[in-house]
mmCIF file of C-alpha atoms in Angstrom:
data_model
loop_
_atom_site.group_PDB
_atom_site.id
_atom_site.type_symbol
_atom_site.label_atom_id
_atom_site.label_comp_id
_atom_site.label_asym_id
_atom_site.label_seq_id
_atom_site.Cartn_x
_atom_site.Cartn_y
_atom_site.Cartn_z
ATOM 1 C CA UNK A 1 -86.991 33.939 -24.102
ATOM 2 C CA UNK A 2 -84.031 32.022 -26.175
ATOM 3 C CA UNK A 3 -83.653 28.481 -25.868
ATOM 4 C CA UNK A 4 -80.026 26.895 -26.223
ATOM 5 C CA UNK A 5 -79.413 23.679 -26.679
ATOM 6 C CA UNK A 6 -76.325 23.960 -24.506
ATOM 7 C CA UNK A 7 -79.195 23.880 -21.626
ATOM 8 C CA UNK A 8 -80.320 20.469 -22.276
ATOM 9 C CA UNK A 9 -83.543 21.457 -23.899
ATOM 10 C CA UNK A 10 -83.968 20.926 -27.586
ATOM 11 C CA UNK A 11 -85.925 23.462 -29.746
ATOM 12 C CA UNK A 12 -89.775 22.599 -31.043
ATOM 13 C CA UNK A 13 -90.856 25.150 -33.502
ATOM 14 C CA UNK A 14 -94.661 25.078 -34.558
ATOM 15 C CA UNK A 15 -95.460 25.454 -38.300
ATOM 16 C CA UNK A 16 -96.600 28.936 -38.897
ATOM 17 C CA UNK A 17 -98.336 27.866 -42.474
ATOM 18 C CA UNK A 18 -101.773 26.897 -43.236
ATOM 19 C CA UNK A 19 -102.746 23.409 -43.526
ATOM 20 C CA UNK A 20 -104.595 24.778 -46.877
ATOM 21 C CA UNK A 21 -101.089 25.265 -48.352
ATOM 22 C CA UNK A 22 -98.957 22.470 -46.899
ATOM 23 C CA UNK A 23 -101.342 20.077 -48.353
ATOM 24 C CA UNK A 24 -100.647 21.967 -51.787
ATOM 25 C CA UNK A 25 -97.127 22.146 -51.510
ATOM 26 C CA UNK A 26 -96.793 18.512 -50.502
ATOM 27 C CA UNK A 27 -99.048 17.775 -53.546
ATOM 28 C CA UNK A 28 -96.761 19.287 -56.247
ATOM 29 C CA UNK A 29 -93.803 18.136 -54.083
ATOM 30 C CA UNK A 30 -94.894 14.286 -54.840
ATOM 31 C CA UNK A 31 -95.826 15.021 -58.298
ATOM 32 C CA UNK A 32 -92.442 16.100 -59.219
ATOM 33 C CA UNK A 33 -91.086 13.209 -56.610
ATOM 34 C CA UNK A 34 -92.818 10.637 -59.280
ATOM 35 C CA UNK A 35 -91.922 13.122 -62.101
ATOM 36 C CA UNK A 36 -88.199 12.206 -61.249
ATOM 37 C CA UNK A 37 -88.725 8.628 -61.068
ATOM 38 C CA UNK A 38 -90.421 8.402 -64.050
ATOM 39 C CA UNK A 39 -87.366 10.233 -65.487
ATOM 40 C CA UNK A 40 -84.830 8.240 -64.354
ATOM 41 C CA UNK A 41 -86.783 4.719 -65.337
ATOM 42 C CA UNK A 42 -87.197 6.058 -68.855
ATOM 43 C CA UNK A 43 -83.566 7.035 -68.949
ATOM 44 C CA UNK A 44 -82.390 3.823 -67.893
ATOM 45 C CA UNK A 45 -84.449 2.210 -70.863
ATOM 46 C CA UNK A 46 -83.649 4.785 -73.660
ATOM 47 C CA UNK A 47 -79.837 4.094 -72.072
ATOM 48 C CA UNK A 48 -80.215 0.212 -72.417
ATOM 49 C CA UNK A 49 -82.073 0.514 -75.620
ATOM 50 C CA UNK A 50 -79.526 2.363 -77.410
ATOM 51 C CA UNK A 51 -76.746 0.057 -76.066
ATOM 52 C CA UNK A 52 -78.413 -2.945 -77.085
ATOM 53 C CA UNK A 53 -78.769 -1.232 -80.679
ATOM 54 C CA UNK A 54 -75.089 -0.121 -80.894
ATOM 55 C CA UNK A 55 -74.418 -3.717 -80.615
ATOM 56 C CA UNK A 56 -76.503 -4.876 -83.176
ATOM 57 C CA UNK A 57 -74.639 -3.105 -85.402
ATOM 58 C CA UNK A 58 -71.038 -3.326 -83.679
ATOM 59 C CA UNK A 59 -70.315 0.451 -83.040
ATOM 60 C CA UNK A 60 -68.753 0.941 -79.630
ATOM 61 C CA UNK A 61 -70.050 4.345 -77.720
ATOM 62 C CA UNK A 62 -69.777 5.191 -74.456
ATOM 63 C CA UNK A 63 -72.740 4.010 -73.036
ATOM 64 C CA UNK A 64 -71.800 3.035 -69.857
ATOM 65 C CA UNK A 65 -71.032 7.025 -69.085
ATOM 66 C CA UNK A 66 -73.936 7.481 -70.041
ATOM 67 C CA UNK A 67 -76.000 4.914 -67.778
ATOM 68 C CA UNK A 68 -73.619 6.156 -64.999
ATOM 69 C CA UNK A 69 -74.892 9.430 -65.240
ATOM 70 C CA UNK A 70 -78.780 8.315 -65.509
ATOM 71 C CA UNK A 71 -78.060 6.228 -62.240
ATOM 72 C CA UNK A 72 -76.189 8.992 -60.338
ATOM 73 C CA UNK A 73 -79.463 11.041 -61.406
ATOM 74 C CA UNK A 74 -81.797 8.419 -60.021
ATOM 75 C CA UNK A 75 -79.949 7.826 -56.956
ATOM 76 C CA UNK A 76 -80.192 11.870 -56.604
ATOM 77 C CA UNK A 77 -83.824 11.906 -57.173
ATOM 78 C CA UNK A 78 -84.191 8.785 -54.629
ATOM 79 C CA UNK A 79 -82.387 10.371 -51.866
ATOM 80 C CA UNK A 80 -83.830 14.186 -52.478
ATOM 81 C CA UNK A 81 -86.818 13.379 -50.380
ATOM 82 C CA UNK A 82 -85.008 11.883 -47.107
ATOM 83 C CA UNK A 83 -82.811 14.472 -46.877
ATOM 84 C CA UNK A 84 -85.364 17.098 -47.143
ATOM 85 C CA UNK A 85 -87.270 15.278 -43.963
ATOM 86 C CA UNK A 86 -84.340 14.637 -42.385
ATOM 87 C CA UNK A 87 -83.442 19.154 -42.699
ATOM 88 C CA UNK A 88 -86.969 20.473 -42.724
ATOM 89 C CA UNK A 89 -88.980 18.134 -40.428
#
């Protein structure tokens, strides 16, 4: 039998994996999750450490692109595991 939701009643599928591989899956899923973290810290310094050299010696770079696109990264990385809850569970 098919189930709208125009009825009222709102869809509850069970999981049809084992609990053997679920617990794998989230596994590797947090690895990479810190992975990406780690990622985007270390960019931030490298970022910061090669602005604060540039200015030692008075070269002007575009840095600040640069540290814009490491923090659009880690913003990506922070918000990738939300919106995966928020679709898949």
């Amino acid at each position: 039998m098919y189930r709208y939701l125009a009825d009222g009643g709102v869809p509850d599928p069970s999981p049809n994996a084992p609990d053997a591989l679920t617990n794998k899956v989230d596994t590797v899923l947090g690895i990479v999750a810190w992975a990406g973290t780690a990622a985007g810290v270390a960019g931030v310094l490298i970022t910061g450490a090669m602005m604060s050299i540039s200015m030692r010696r008075g070269e002007g770079s575009e840095h600040m692109g640069r540290l814009g696109m490491v923090l659009g990264g880690c913003v990506l990385v922070a918000a990738a595991g939300p919106l995966v809850n928020f679709v898949f569970v």
